[in-house]
Tab-separated table of C-alpha atoms in Angstrom:
chain	number	residue	atom	x	y	z
A	464	MET	CA	11.925	-12.297	25.130
A	465	LYS	CA	9.372	-12.340	22.293
A	466	TYR	CA	10.609	-11.772	18.764
A	467	TYR	CA	8.256	-10.563	16.046
A	468	LEU	CA	9.022	-11.005	12.344
A	469	ALA	CA	7.681	-8.459	9.869
A	470	VAL	CA	7.854	-9.554	6.242
A	471	ASP	CA	7.383	-6.293	4.381
A	472	ILE	CA	7.143	-6.672	0.603
A	473	GLY	CA	7.033	-3.556	-1.535
A	474	ALA	CA	6.772	-3.076	-5.278
A	475	SER	CA	10.550	-2.943	-5.755
A	476	SER	CA	11.993	-4.905	-2.811
A	477	GLY	CA	11.138	-6.896	0.274
A	478	ARG	CA	12.769	-7.387	3.647
A	479	HIS	CA	12.472	-9.420	6.819
A	480	ILE	CA	12.777	-7.387	10.002
A	481	ILE	CA	13.015	-9.178	13.333
A	482	SER	CA	12.046	-7.112	16.342
A	483	HIS	CA	11.586	-7.152	20.064
A	484	ILE	CA	10.546	-4.640	22.709
A	485	GLU	CA	13.216	-3.702	25.246
A	486	ASN	CA	12.911	-1.035	27.955
A	487	GLY	CA	9.731	0.241	26.333
A	488	LYS	CA	11.344	0.644	22.900
A	489	ILE	CA	10.926	-1.286	19.666
A	490	ILE	CA	14.278	-2.639	18.469
A	491	LEU	CA	14.562	-3.497	14.762
A	492	GLU	CA	17.037	-5.728	12.946
A	493	GLU	CA	16.911	-6.361	9.201
A	494	VAL	CA	17.856	-9.996	8.634
A	495	TYR	CA	17.073	-10.492	4.947
A	496	ARG	CA	16.419	-8.367	1.886
A	497	PHE	CA	15.406	-9.365	-1.618
A	498	PRO	CA	14.484	-7.723	-4.917
A	499	ASN	CA	10.974	-7.493	-6.316
A	500	GLY	CA	9.370	-5.998	-9.373
A	501	MET	CA	6.839	-6.713	-12.070
A	502	LYS	CA	8.207	-8.953	-14.804
A	503	GLU	CA	7.431	-7.885	-18.353
A	504	ALA	CA	6.519	-10.653	-20.786
A	505	ASN	CA	4.795	-10.157	-24.134
A	506	GLY	CA	3.654	-6.697	-23.103
A	507	GLU	CA	2.173	-7.914	-19.804
A	508	ARG	CA	3.289	-6.952	-16.288
A	509	LEU	CA	3.267	-9.874	-13.884
A	510	TRP	CA	4.295	-10.824	-10.341
A	511	ASP	CA	6.444	-13.887	-9.690
A	512	THR	CA	4.666	-15.247	-6.613
A	513	GLU	CA	6.728	-18.423	-6.587
A	514	ALA	CA	9.985	-16.471	-6.329
A	515	LEU	CA	8.497	-14.172	-3.681
A	516	PHE	CA	7.407	-17.111	-1.524
A	517	SER	CA	10.874	-18.643	-1.852
A	518	HIS	CA	12.287	-15.388	-0.488
A	519	ILE	CA	9.746	-15.383	2.351
A	520	LYS	CA	10.961	-18.821	3.430
A	521	ALA	CA	14.645	-17.898	2.946
A	522	GLY	CA	14.227	-14.933	5.283
A	523	MET	CA	12.462	-17.117	7.837
A	524	LYS	CA	15.387	-19.568	7.760
A	525	LYS	CA	17.743	-16.666	8.403
A	526	CYS	CA	15.985	-16.042	11.737
A	527	ALA	CA	16.848	-19.597	12.797
A	528	GLU	CA	20.459	-19.132	11.653
A	529	ILE	CA	20.930	-16.096	13.909
A	530	GLY	CA	19.144	-17.758	16.824
A	531	LYS	CA	16.142	-15.419	16.920
A	532	ILE	CA	13.062	-17.574	16.478
A	533	PRO	CA	9.966	-15.393	16.059
A	534	TYR	CA	7.059	-15.774	18.449
A	535	SER	CA	4.888	-14.611	15.549
A	536	MET	CA	5.239	-13.323	12.004
A	537	GLY	CA	3.112	-11.154	9.729
A	538	ILE	CA	3.224	-10.308	6.030
A	539	ASP	CA	2.254	-7.017	4.410
A	540	THR	CA	2.381	-6.038	0.725
A	541	TRP	CA	0.908	-3.544	-1.698
A	542	ALA	CA	-2.864	-3.609	-2.351
A	543	VAL	CA	-5.383	-4.519	-5.123
A	544	ASP	CA	-3.522	-7.480	-6.682
A	545	TYR	CA	-4.661	-11.053	-6.085
A	546	VAL	CA	-4.546	-14.685	-7.188
A	547	LEU	CA	-7.414	-16.889	-8.314
A	548	LEU	CA	-7.154	-20.493	-7.113
A	549	ASP	CA	-8.863	-23.583	-8.552
A	550	LYS	CA	-10.330	-26.492	-6.577
A	551	ASP	CA	-6.822	-27.911	-6.093
A	552	ASP	CA	-5.476	-24.523	-4.929
A	553	ASN	CA	-3.410	-23.998	-8.068
A	554	ILE	CA	-3.181	-20.465	-9.469
A	555	LEU	CA	-5.463	-19.861	-12.427
A	556	GLY	CA	-4.151	-17.693	-15.234
A	557	LYS	CA	-1.447	-15.143	-14.534
A	558	THR	CA	-0.754	-13.031	-11.466
A	559	TYR	CA	-0.976	-9.550	-12.955
A	560	GLY	CA	0.573	-6.435	-11.470
A	561	TYR	CA	-1.476	-3.298	-11.010
A	562	ARG	CA	0.479	-1.414	-13.683
A	563	ASP	CA	-0.612	-3.876	-16.380
A	564	ALA	CA	-2.712	-2.326	-19.158
A	565	ARG	CA	-5.374	-5.062	-19.300
A	566	THR	CA	-7.757	-2.955	-17.192
A	567	ASN	CA	-7.947	-0.207	-19.828
A	568	GLY	CA	-11.628	0.275	-20.654
A	569	MET	CA	-12.827	-2.027	-17.875
A	570	ASP	CA	-14.239	0.932	-15.954
A	571	LYS	CA	-16.798	1.358	-18.745
A	572	GLU	CA	-17.747	-2.316	-18.450
A	573	VAL	CA	-18.279	-1.948	-14.693
A	574	TYR	CA	-20.312	1.243	-15.173
A	575	LYS	CA	-22.713	-0.652	-17.468
A	576	VAL	CA	-23.700	-2.524	-14.308
A	577	ILE	CA	-23.453	0.314	-11.779
A	578	PRO	CA	-22.819	4.005	-12.572
A	579	GLU	CA	-19.571	5.484	-11.272
A	580	ASP	CA	-21.271	7.841	-8.817
A	581	LYS	CA	-23.401	5.020	-7.371
A	582	LEU	CA	-20.347	2.789	-7.051
A	583	TYR	CA	-18.546	5.419	-4.980
A	584	GLU	CA	-21.647	6.084	-2.894
A	585	ARG	CA	-21.779	2.370	-2.202
A	586	THR	CA	-18.097	1.618	-1.503
A	587	GLY	CA	-16.372	4.950	-0.770
A	588	ILE	CA	-13.290	3.831	-2.722
A	589	GLN	CA	-11.657	6.207	-5.200
A	590	LYS	CA	-11.565	5.245	-8.827
A	591	GLN	CA	-8.234	3.822	-9.866
A	592	ILE	CA	-8.238	1.768	-13.027
A	593	PHE	CA	-6.158	-0.936	-11.322
A	594	ASN	CA	-8.632	-1.548	-8.449
A	595	THR	CA	-9.507	-5.227	-8.102
A	596	ILE	CA	-13.068	-4.595	-9.265
A	597	TYR	CA	-11.708	-3.634	-12.722
A	598	GLN	CA	-9.063	-6.371	-12.711
A	599	LEU	CA	-11.751	-9.015	-12.173
A	600	MET	CA	-13.811	-7.507	-14.984
A	601	ALA	CA	-10.770	-7.901	-17.255
A	602	VAL	CA	-10.642	-11.616	-16.335
A	603	LYS	CA	-14.380	-11.995	-16.919
A	604	LYS	CA	-14.113	-10.389	-20.364
A	605	ASN	CA	-10.791	-11.791	-21.558
A	606	ASN	CA	-10.335	-15.092	-19.685
A	607	PRO	CA	-13.825	-16.122	-18.537
A	608	GLU	CA	-12.720	-19.731	-17.976
A	609	ASP	CA	-10.428	-18.577	-15.156
A	610	ILE	CA	-13.193	-16.907	-13.202
A	611	GLU	CA	-15.584	-19.807	-13.906
A	612	ASN	CA	-13.075	-22.338	-12.541
A	613	ALA	CA	-12.063	-20.256	-9.526
A	614	GLU	CA	-12.838	-21.517	-6.033
A	615	SER	CA	-10.964	-18.776	-4.153
A	616	MET	CA	-9.675	-15.250	-4.610
A	617	LEU	CA	-6.919	-14.236	-2.213
A	618	MET	CA	-5.118	-10.926	-2.068
A	619	ILE	CA	-1.336	-11.345	-2.415
A	620	PRO	CA	-0.476	-11.346	1.345
A	621	ASP	CA	-3.486	-13.572	2.089
A	622	TYR	CA	-2.173	-16.036	-0.488
A	623	PHE	CA	1.239	-16.183	1.169
A	624	ASP	CA	-0.455	-16.679	4.562
A	625	PHE	CA	-2.401	-19.570	3.030
A	626	LEU	CA	0.834	-21.162	1.794
A	627	LEU	CA	2.265	-20.854	5.318
A	628	THR	CA	-0.753	-22.086	7.288
A	629	GLY	CA	-3.179	-23.793	4.907
A	630	LYS	CA	-5.900	-21.347	5.991
A	631	LYS	CA	-7.767	-18.956	3.696
A	632	VAL	CA	-8.972	-15.607	4.990
A	633	GLN	CA	-9.018	-12.088	3.577
A	634	GLU	CA	-7.706	-9.285	5.735
A	635	TYR	CA	-9.876	-6.178	6.049
A	636	THR	CA	-7.496	-3.354	5.080
A	637	ASN	CA	-6.437	-5.039	1.846
A	638	ALA	CA	-9.929	-6.333	1.057
A	639	SER	CA	-11.282	-2.775	1.219
A	640	THR	CA	-9.077	-1.749	-1.719
A	641	THR	CA	-10.919	-4.164	-4.027
A	642	GLN	CA	-13.822	-1.653	-4.199
A	643	LEU	CA	-16.117	-4.542	-3.326
A	644	VAL	CA	-16.506	-4.030	0.447
A	645	ASP	CA	-19.432	-2.237	2.109
A	646	PRO	CA	-18.096	0.590	4.356
A	647	VAL	CA	-21.085	0.240	6.697
A	648	THR	CA	-21.111	-3.538	7.251
A	649	LYS	CA	-17.306	-3.813	6.677
A	650	ASP	CA	-18.027	-7.034	4.786
A	651	TRP	CA	-18.200	-8.039	1.135
A	652	ASP	CA	-20.972	-6.317	-0.805
A	653	PHE	CA	-22.377	-9.559	-2.179
A	654	GLU	CA	-25.266	-7.818	-3.929
A	655	LEU	CA	-22.763	-5.746	-5.925
A	656	ILE	CA	-20.553	-8.783	-6.506
A	657	GLU	CA	-23.493	-10.747	-7.950
A	658	LYS	CA	-24.546	-7.839	-10.172
A	659	LEU	CA	-21.049	-7.759	-11.658
A	660	GLY	CA	-21.186	-11.482	-12.340
A	661	TYR	CA	-18.341	-12.448	-10.013
A	662	PRO	CA	-18.861	-15.775	-8.173
A	663	LYS	CA	-19.695	-15.221	-4.493
A	664	LYS	CA	-17.867	-18.359	-3.385
A	665	ILE	CA	-14.419	-16.975	-4.196
A	666	PHE	CA	-14.686	-14.223	-1.553
A	667	LYS	CA	-13.550	-15.615	1.799
A	668	GLU	CA	-14.112	-14.488	5.405
A	669	ILE	CA	-12.803	-11.001	6.162
A	670	VAL	CA	-10.706	-10.781	9.342
A	671	LEU	CA	-9.241	-7.796	11.188
A	672	PRO	CA	-5.552	-6.931	11.723
A	673	GLY	CA	-4.344	-8.868	14.761
A	674	TYR	CA	-6.221	-12.047	13.813
A	675	GLU	CA	-4.191	-15.137	14.643
A	676	LEU	CA	-4.229	-17.630	11.771
A	677	GLY	CA	-2.340	-20.246	13.739
A	678	ASP	CA	0.781	-22.351	13.312
A	679	LEU	CA	2.911	-23.006	10.264
A	680	THR	CA	2.066	-26.207	8.380
A	681	GLU	CA	4.249	-29.220	9.163
A	682	ASP	CA	5.957	-28.964	5.762
A	683	ILE	CA	6.873	-25.311	6.307
A	684	GLN	CA	8.085	-26.067	9.839
A	685	LYS	CA	10.454	-28.729	8.451
A	686	GLU	CA	11.678	-26.378	5.732
A	687	VAL	CA	12.412	-23.322	7.899
A	688	GLY	CA	13.429	-25.231	11.037
A	689	TYR	CA	10.868	-24.000	13.561
A	690	ASN	CA	7.232	-23.198	14.254
A	691	CYS	CA	5.697	-19.811	15.033
A	692	LYS	CA	2.309	-18.157	15.016
A	693	VAL	CA	1.149	-16.419	11.848
A	694	VAL	CA	-0.658	-13.207	12.736
A	695	VAL	CA	-2.462	-11.123	10.136
A	696	PRO	CA	-1.205	-7.525	10.469
A	697	ALA	CA	-2.709	-4.674	8.489
A	698	THR	CA	-1.651	-6.492	5.313
A	699	HIS	CA	-1.975	-3.411	3.103
A	700	ASP	CA	1.425	-1.784	3.581
A	701	THR	CA	-0.064	1.712	3.831
A	702	ALA	CA	-2.437	0.573	6.570
A	703	SER	CA	0.537	-0.792	8.518
A	704	ALA	CA	2.427	2.474	7.963
A	705	VAL	CA	-0.537	4.450	9.328
A	706	VAL	CA	-0.537	2.286	12.467
A	707	ALA	CA	3.021	3.601	12.967
A	708	VAL	CA	2.118	7.310	12.769
A	709	PRO	CA	3.578	8.406	16.146
A	710	SER	CA	0.691	10.518	17.400
A	711	ASN	CA	-2.411	9.919	19.487
A	712	LYS	CA	-4.061	13.219	18.582
A	713	GLU	CA	-7.700	12.937	17.546
A	714	ASP	CA	-7.095	14.675	14.210
A	715	VAL	CA	-3.835	13.805	12.464
A	716	LEU	CA	-2.837	14.432	8.858
A	717	TYR	CA	-0.259	11.981	7.537
A	718	ILE	CA	1.670	11.134	4.389
A	719	SER	CA	2.848	7.567	4.000
A	720	SER	CA	5.702	8.244	1.615
A	721	GLY	CA	7.066	5.442	-0.523
A	722	THR	CA	6.486	4.275	-4.085
A	723	TRP	CA	3.142	6.010	-3.614
A	724	SER	CA	2.425	8.978	-1.377
A	725	LEU	CA	-0.772	8.338	0.557
A	726	MET	CA	-1.990	11.509	2.215
A	727	GLY	CA	-4.926	11.489	4.570
A	728	THR	CA	-6.409	11.232	8.038
A	729	GLU	CA	-8.243	8.630	10.135
A	730	LEU	CA	-12.040	8.721	10.384
A	731	LYS	CA	-14.569	6.650	12.283
A	732	GLU	CA	-17.099	6.777	9.441
A	733	ALA	CA	-16.590	6.807	5.685
A	734	ILE	CA	-17.353	9.935	3.646
A	735	CYS	CA	-19.047	8.809	0.434
A	736	SER	CA	-20.363	12.189	-0.726
A	737	PRO	CA	-20.388	13.415	-4.366
A	738	GLU	CA	-17.781	16.056	-3.510
A	739	SER	CA	-15.503	13.440	-1.977
A	740	ARG	CA	-15.810	11.395	-5.175
A	741	MET	CA	-15.110	14.405	-7.372
A	742	ARG	CA	-11.932	15.065	-5.368
A	743	ASN	CA	-10.949	11.405	-5.848
A	744	LEU	CA	-10.557	10.777	-2.114
A	745	THR	CA	-10.915	7.268	-0.785
A	746	ASN	CA	-12.093	5.483	2.372
A	747	GLU	CA	-9.746	2.515	2.735
A	748	GLY	CA	-9.945	0.199	5.711
A	749	GLY	CA	-7.628	0.784	8.652
A	750	TYR	CA	-6.790	-0.803	11.980
A	751	ASP	CA	-9.770	-1.497	14.277
A	752	TYR	CA	-12.329	-0.530	11.600
A	753	ARG	CA	-10.927	2.985	11.242
A	754	PHE	CA	-11.110	4.510	7.773
A	755	ARG	CA	-8.007	5.857	6.097
A	756	TYR	CA	-9.536	8.835	4.337
A	757	LEU	CA	-6.835	9.658	1.832
A	758	LYS	CA	-5.691	10.360	-1.680
A	759	ASN	CA	-3.193	8.283	-3.642
A	760	ILE	CA	-0.456	10.540	-5.016
A	761	MET	CA	2.181	9.248	-7.439
A	762	GLY	CA	5.031	9.559	-4.901
A	763	MET	CA	8.622	8.328	-5.010
A	764	TRP	CA	7.841	6.198	-8.054
A	765	MET	CA	8.607	9.274	-10.149
A	766	ILE	CA	12.005	9.863	-8.518
A	767	ASN	CA	12.859	6.133	-8.550
A	768	SER	CA	12.091	5.954	-12.276
A	769	ALA	CA	14.132	9.058	-13.083
A	770	LYS	CA	17.061	7.710	-11.032
A	771	ASP	CA	16.970	4.376	-12.889
A	772	GLU	CA	16.990	6.178	-16.223
A	773	ILE	CA	19.674	8.833	-15.835
A	774	ALA	CA	21.297	8.626	-12.381
A	775	LYS	CA	21.809	4.971	-11.472
A	776	ASP	CA	25.074	5.712	-9.674
A	777	LEU	CA	23.651	8.413	-7.397
A	778	GLY	CA	22.026	7.837	-4.026
A	779	PHE	CA	18.640	9.373	-3.243
A	780	GLY	CA	20.280	11.745	-0.762
A	781	GLU	CA	22.605	13.007	-3.488
A	782	ILE	CA	19.710	13.501	-5.885
A	783	CYS	CA	17.789	15.403	-3.203
A	784	GLU	CA	20.831	17.613	-2.579
A	785	LYS	CA	21.252	18.352	-6.296
A	786	ALA	CA	17.549	19.239	-6.610
A	787	SER	CA	17.779	21.667	-3.677
A	788	LYS	CA	20.364	23.736	-5.565
A	789	GLU	CA	18.246	24.189	-8.695
A	790	THR	CA	16.095	27.241	-9.354
A	791	ILE	CA	13.747	25.734	-11.955
A	792	SER	CA	10.111	26.418	-10.982
A	793	SER	CA	8.274	24.175	-13.472
A	794	ILE	CA	5.486	22.012	-12.036
A	795	VAL	CA	3.722	19.010	-13.565
A	796	PRO	CA	0.425	17.415	-12.409
A	797	ALA	CA	2.159	14.612	-10.521
A	798	ASN	CA	-1.027	12.596	-10.122
A	799	ASP	CA	-1.886	12.491	-13.818
A	800	ASP	CA	-2.214	9.009	-15.334
A	801	ARG	CA	0.543	9.877	-17.817
A	802	PHE	CA	3.060	9.335	-14.993
A	803	LEU	CA	1.655	5.942	-13.905
A	804	ALA	CA	3.761	3.793	-16.248
A	805	PRO	CA	5.424	5.914	-18.960
A	806	GLU	CA	8.092	4.427	-21.209
A	807	SER	CA	10.418	7.142	-19.895
A	808	MET	CA	9.587	9.146	-16.766
A	809	VAL	CA	12.251	11.749	-17.579
A	810	GLU	CA	10.916	12.321	-21.082
A	811	GLU	CA	7.320	12.434	-19.833
A	812	VAL	CA	8.221	15.147	-17.297
A	813	ARG	CA	10.135	17.074	-19.969
A	814	LYS	CA	7.298	16.718	-22.469
A	815	CYS	CA	4.697	17.894	-19.949
A	816	CYS	CA	6.763	20.992	-19.147
A	817	ALA	CA	7.159	21.770	-22.861
A	818	GLU	CA	3.432	21.326	-23.511
A	819	THR	CA	2.574	23.812	-20.769
A	820	GLY	CA	5.133	26.427	-21.845
A	821	GLN	CA	7.358	25.967	-18.782
A	822	GLU	CA	11.112	25.584	-18.546
A	823	VAL	CA	12.106	22.068	-19.631
A	824	PRO	CA	14.377	20.372	-17.065
A	825	ASP	CA	17.793	19.072	-18.067
A	826	GLY	CA	19.723	16.559	-15.968
A	827	ILE	CA	18.802	14.707	-12.785
A	828	GLY	CA	19.006	17.780	-10.533
A	829	GLN	CA	16.433	19.760	-12.507
A	830	VAL	CA	14.197	16.741	-13.220
A	831	ALA	CA	14.183	15.865	-9.513
A	832	ALA	CA	13.491	19.500	-8.571
A	833	VAL	CA	10.445	19.534	-10.867
A	834	ILE	CA	9.190	16.272	-9.368
A	835	TYR	CA	9.732	17.381	-5.760
A	836	ASN	CA	8.050	20.752	-6.376
A	837	SER	CA	5.163	19.002	-8.103
A	838	LEU	CA	4.689	16.553	-5.213
A	839	ALA	CA	4.720	19.393	-2.661
A	840	LYS	CA	2.052	21.211	-4.718
A	841	CYS	CA	-0.005	17.994	-4.801
A	842	TYR	CA	0.307	17.643	-1.024
A	843	ALA	CA	-0.821	21.239	-0.451
A	844	ASP	CA	-3.830	20.827	-2.746
A	845	THR	CA	-4.804	17.546	-1.082
A	846	GLU	CA	-4.462	18.986	2.422
A	847	GLU	CA	-6.843	21.785	1.427
A	848	GLU	CA	-9.350	19.304	0.003
A	849	ILE	CA	-9.280	17.063	3.080
A	850	GLU	CA	-9.703	19.990	5.474
A	851	LYS	CA	-12.614	21.335	3.437
A	852	ILE	CA	-14.503	18.038	3.196
A	853	THR	CA	-13.882	16.809	6.761
A	854	GLY	CA	-14.268	20.244	8.384
A	855	LYS	CA	-11.077	19.560	10.333
A	856	ASN	CA	-8.082	21.872	10.680
A	857	PHE	CA	-4.750	20.113	11.028
A	858	ASP	CA	-1.840	21.900	12.686
A	859	CYS	CA	0.871	19.567	11.428
A	860	ILE	CA	1.676	16.755	8.992
A	861	HIS	CA	3.344	13.465	9.904
A	862	ILE	CA	5.422	11.925	7.095
A	863	VAL	CA	6.333	8.281	7.623
A	864	GLY	CA	8.063	5.717	5.422
A	865	GLY	CA	11.197	5.740	3.293
A	866	GLY	CA	10.274	8.992	1.565
A	867	SER	CA	10.488	10.814	4.904
A	868	ASN	CA	14.268	10.822	4.327
A	869	ALA	CA	13.878	13.252	1.400
A	870	VAL	CA	14.961	16.375	3.299
A	871	TYR	CA	14.393	18.808	0.423
A	872	LEU	CA	10.894	17.445	-0.206
A	873	ASN	CA	10.100	17.772	3.510
A	874	GLU	CA	11.167	21.425	3.398
A	875	LEU	CA	9.071	22.069	0.283
A	876	THR	CA	6.068	20.320	1.867
A	877	ALA	CA	6.239	22.399	5.068
A	878	LYS	CA	6.444	25.572	2.962
A	879	ALA	CA	3.693	24.613	0.477
A	880	CYS	CA	1.271	23.452	3.189
A	881	GLY	CA	2.151	26.119	5.736
A	882	LYS	CA	2.351	23.530	8.516
A	883	THR	CA	4.976	21.934	10.723
A	884	VAL	CA	6.130	18.636	9.230
A	885	TYR	CA	7.230	15.777	11.495
A	886	THR	CA	9.143	12.919	9.874
A	887	GLY	CA	9.685	9.308	10.896
A	888	PRO	CA	9.765	6.485	11.501
A	889	THR	CA	11.268	5.618	8.115
A	890	GLU	CA	10.523	1.906	8.584
A	891	ALA	CA	6.875	2.713	9.265
A	892	THR	CA	5.337	-0.248	7.459
A	893	ALA	CA	7.449	-2.833	9.273
A	894	VAL	CA	6.968	-0.980	12.577
A	895	GLY	CA	3.180	-0.957	12.130
A	896	ASN	CA	3.228	-4.648	11.234
A	897	ILE	CA	5.256	-5.426	14.376
A	898	ALA	CA	3.045	-3.227	16.573
A	899	VAL	CA	-0.076	-5.162	15.547
A	900	GLN	CA	1.671	-8.450	16.358
A	901	ALA	CA	2.748	-7.084	19.755
A	902	ILE	CA	-0.842	-6.005	20.498
A	903	ALA	CA	-2.070	-9.475	19.466
A	904	SER	CA	0.446	-11.110	21.831
A	905	GLY	CA	-0.537	-8.830	24.733
A	906	GLU	CA	2.873	-7.162	25.018
A	907	LEU	CA	1.329	-3.852	23.929
A	908	LYS	CA	-2.113	-2.978	25.260
A	909	ASP	CA	-3.777	-1.292	22.298
A	910	LEU	CA	-3.182	1.128	19.417
A	911	LYS	CA	-2.712	4.094	21.742
A	912	ASP	CA	-0.083	2.199	23.718
A	913	ALA	CA	1.609	1.117	20.481
A	914	ARG	CA	1.811	4.665	19.134
A	915	ASN	CA	3.277	5.932	22.401
A	916	CYS	CA	5.870	3.182	22.203
A	917	ILE	CA	6.669	4.074	18.562
A	918	PHE	CA	7.066	7.768	19.450
A	919	ASN	CA	9.590	6.833	22.150
A	920	SER	CA	11.445	4.328	19.938
A	921	PHE	CA	12.472	6.309	16.867
A	922	PRO	CA	13.934	9.752	16.067
A	923	ILE	CA	11.388	12.305	14.795
A	924	GLY	CA	12.515	15.088	12.438
A	925	VAL	CA	10.918	18.553	12.454
A	926	PHE	CA	10.528	20.933	9.486
A	927	ASN	CA	8.852	24.357	9.709
């Protein structure tokens, strides 16, 4: 029996899920879970990569303890963040999180080199101030010595893979979120990179999901107690979640619902038109050179923040239930930058409602109801935009990821979009990670086979 280990690291927590395929079904077992989050220090928001790698190894040891040695393992994380390494492979500077404010104004610096419309036409990636292209400009402007001394740039999961194997590559789905990859060649846009003054040498070979990096280093083998293959999954967690959308229809609309809500469809060619740019839609890399044509929507981050502020003792199901009983109809623009990293999410929602002359929510039930209604409105608007630009008409929406458990939001989404909503699997990112490993090992034939297997492995909810 082959075991596959998915190390799935999100913005607030990470977990190790060991899996195998039995009687045509994917069986999951969580063996280790650990906290994550940006650390605040002197007004900066940083990742603790050393602590995260310690947790990666601790979870790997747990597999040995329970007698389930993985045939292969794969790591996925969030996108856009990276490390710069010097000639001795030490991290240069600090490992910033995407919510850090250092990128403020860096869009203007980039647009001095290439206008915003030309940048989109060239890369197809939506403007988000935390994209790697702006983060690197912040380094160039504020810490030029770091970029001058850099020999490598690795996205966060690529860096962990390097620590495990000693090999440096950059996986396609995550690399595409840098806004520095050509959607036609699917490789680094070195002409653009040189124009921006970033050193070409730091950008390593781009590989596809399913690429086998090889064995663990001898030191790691001694530490965790075994050897296994390291396979590069779709290392961007959303790309892995999209692999797990349980449908083989040609035209599928999905929402990967977690900290962010990523709503979109799969395309064979990128859409880099002016209208697509104006709608802030993006063409991120997907499995097998597909494009995830989608919009980033603020997502469960808003609910998580509100819970932490005023309802720590309540579960998400309880909050959802309370929201469903409220009659407040106020709506805020959930995707506005004001909700990206406010000092208080609750107060920001209340303030926005007051500014627009709407009822101001009071208590977690009403605040959650406003957020859920606002997200459903965002989903409906985005669905309309995607259908208009692609010329496709979708008859349903698949919601995958942890947010698919939000029953009230699912009901609101079905109503707002006027479409049947299918939910699950909830562990979509880990499932997609595992599916890619199983394809790489030959146990699953291809993506179509994997999606059929996923459909048969997990319960699917239906909302009309």
